[in-house]
XYZ file of C-alpha atoms in Angstrom:
208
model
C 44.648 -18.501 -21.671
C 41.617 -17.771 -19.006
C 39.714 -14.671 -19.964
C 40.785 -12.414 -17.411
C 44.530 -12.823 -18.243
C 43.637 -12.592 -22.361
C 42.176 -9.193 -20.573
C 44.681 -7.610 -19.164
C 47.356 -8.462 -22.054
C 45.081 -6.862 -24.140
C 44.327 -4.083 -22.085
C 48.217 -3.546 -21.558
C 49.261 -3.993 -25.385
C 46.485 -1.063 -25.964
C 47.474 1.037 -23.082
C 51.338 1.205 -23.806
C 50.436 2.359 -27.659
C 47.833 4.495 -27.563
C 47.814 6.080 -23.941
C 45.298 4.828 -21.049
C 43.056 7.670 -21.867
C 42.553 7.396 -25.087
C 41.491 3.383 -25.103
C 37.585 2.236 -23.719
C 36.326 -0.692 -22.184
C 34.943 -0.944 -26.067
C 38.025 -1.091 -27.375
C 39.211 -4.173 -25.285
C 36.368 -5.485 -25.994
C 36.092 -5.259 -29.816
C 39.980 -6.180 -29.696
C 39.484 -9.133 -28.045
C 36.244 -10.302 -29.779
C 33.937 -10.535 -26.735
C 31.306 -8.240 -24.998
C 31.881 -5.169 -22.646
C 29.515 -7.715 -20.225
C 32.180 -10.468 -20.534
C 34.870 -7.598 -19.371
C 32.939 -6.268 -16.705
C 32.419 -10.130 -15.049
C 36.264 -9.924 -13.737
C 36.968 -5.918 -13.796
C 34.669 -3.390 -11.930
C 35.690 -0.818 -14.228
C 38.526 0.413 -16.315
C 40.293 1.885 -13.447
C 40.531 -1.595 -11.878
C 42.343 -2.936 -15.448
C 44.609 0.203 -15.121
C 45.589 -0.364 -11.379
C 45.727 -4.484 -12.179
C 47.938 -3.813 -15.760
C 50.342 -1.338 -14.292
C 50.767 -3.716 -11.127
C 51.756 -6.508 -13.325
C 54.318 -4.760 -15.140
C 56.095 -3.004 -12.203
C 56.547 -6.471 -10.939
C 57.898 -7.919 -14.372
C 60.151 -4.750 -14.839
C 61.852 -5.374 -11.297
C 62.475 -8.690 -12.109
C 64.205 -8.295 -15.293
C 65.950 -5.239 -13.770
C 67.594 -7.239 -11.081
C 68.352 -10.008 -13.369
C 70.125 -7.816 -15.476
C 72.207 -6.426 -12.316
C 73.007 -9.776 -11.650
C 74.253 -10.683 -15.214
C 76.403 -7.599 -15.478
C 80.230 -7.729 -15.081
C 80.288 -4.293 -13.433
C 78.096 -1.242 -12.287
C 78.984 0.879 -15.676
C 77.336 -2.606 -17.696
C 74.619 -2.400 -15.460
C 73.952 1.094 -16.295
C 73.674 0.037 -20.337
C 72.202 -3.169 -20.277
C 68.927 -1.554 -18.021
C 69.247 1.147 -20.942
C 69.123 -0.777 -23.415
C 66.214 -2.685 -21.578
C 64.428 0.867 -21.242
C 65.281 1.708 -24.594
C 63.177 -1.217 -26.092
C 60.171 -0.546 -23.874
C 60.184 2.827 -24.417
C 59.878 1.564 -28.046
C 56.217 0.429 -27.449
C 54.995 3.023 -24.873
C 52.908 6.055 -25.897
C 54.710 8.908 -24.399
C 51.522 10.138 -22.648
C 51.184 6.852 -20.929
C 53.059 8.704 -17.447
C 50.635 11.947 -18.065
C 47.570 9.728 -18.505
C 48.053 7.559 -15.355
C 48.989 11.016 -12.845
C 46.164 12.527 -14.029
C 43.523 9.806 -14.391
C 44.036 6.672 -12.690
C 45.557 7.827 -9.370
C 45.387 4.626 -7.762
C 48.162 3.234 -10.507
C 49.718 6.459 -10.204
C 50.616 5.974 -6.433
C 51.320 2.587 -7.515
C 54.105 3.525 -9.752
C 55.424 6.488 -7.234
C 55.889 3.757 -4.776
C 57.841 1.438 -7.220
C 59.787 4.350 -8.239
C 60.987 5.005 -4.200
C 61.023 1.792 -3.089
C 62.781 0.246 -5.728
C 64.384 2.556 -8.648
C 65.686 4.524 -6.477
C 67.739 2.338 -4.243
C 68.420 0.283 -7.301
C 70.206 3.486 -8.776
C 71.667 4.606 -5.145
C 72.974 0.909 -5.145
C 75.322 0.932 -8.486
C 76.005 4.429 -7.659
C 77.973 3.319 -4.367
C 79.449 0.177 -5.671
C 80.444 2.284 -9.002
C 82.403 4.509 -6.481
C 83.841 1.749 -4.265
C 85.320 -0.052 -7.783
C 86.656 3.292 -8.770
C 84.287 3.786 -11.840
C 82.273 6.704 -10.388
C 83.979 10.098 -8.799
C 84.074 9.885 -5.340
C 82.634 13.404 -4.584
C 79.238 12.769 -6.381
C 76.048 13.077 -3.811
C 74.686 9.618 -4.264
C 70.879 10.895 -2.513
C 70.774 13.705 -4.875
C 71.594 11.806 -8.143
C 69.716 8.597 -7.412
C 66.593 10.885 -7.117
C 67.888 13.320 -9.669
C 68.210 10.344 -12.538
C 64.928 9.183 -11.719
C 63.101 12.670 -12.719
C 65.562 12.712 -15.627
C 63.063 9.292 -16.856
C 59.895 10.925 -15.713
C 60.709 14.009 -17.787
C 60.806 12.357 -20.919
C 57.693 11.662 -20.646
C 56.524 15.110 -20.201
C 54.854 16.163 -23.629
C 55.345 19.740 -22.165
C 59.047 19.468 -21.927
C 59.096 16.780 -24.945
C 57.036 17.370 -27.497
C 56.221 13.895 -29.110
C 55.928 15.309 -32.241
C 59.116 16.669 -32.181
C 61.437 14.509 -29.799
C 61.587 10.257 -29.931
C 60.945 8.838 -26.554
C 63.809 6.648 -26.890
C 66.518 9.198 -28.453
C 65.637 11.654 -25.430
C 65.959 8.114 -23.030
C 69.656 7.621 -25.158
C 70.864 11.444 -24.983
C 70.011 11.782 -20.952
C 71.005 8.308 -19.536
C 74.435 8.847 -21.402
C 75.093 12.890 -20.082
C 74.579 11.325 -16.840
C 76.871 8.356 -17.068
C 79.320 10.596 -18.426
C 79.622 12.947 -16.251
C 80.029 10.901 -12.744
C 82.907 8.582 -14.430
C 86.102 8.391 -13.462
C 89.167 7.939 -16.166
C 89.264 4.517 -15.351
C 85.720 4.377 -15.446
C 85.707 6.353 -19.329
C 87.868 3.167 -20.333
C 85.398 0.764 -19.394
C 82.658 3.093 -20.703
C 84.431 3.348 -23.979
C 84.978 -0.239 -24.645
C 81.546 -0.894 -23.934
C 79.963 1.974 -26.321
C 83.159 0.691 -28.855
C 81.368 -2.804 -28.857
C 77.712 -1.687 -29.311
C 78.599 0.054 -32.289
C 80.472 -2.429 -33.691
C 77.876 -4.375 -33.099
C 74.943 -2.690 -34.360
C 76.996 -1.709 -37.727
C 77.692 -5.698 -38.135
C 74.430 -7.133 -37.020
């Protein structure tokens, strides 16, 4: 693998566990066995890795994102496979990673407020309609307002003011909000297809 790649997976297995702040350009280097010069011949600073990592992984997450769309059988499957999907990043990402980036690196920052209009947001707006037209979703729900609404809902767990990480899991905050928001735009006929779905991942996870 050519150095600056073996870089930035480095920089980006660091970054999700212990927070952006908290890592140095020594730390990538000792972790990778070669010198801060070695870094510093393909990254102008640590700001550039930031901007370069988080880049990288917007563009993986939207690809797996639509895949999964395009696997699913219907919206409400959608809605828990991309949890599920969020449930086992959220499983390697330090929950100060959000608070580290607005506050620090606000060149990845605007990079990752521009994936989240551009492309979370539509994505959302986009099972929200279709839910509706298959008669999953109620009819009356403000698509705009919950698109944009379930997209602070992820931002907020990240918020070590709202969420203390030593007192609330990343991923059980993630479980509890994705699923009060599912639940309360279904339909009846949407609950039955929600039901049969949570039915299965139980049975599955008790029978692995």
């Amino acid at each position: 693998m050519p150095v600056r790649e073996r870089i930035l997976k480095t920089a980006v297995d660091l970054f999700w566990r212990y927070g952006v702040k908290s890592i140095t350009m020594d730390d990538i280097a000792k972790e990778l066995g070669i010198s801060k010069k070695t870094i510093y011949q393909h990254f102008n600073d640590k700001d550039a890795i930031v901007k370069e990592v988080v880049e990288q992984e917007l563009a993986c997450e939207k690809t797996d994102i639509d895949r999964l769309g395009a696997e699913s059988r219907d919206p409400i499957e959608e809605v828990l496979k991309t949890s599920d999907y969020v449930q086992a990043s959220f499983g390697t990402i330090s929950p100060v990673l959000l608070h580290d980036l607005k506050k620090y690196h606000p060149r990845a920052w605007i990079l990752f407020q521009k994936h989240k209009h551009e492309h979370i947001i539509q994505g959302i707006s986009g099972n929200l309609k279709r839910g509706i037209e298959k008669g999953y979703y109620r009819e009356n729900i403000n698509v705009d307002v919950l698109a944009r609404m379930r997209v602070e809902q992820i931002e907020m767990a990240f918020d070590p003011t709202i969420f203390p990480p030593q007192k609330f899991s990343l991923v059980d905050v993630h479980v509890q909000l994705i699923h009060h928001f599912l639940r309360g735009i279904l339909t009846d006929k949407g609950f039955t297809i929600y039901n049969t779905y949570v039915d299965k991942s139980v049975i599955e996870s008790n029978h692995p």
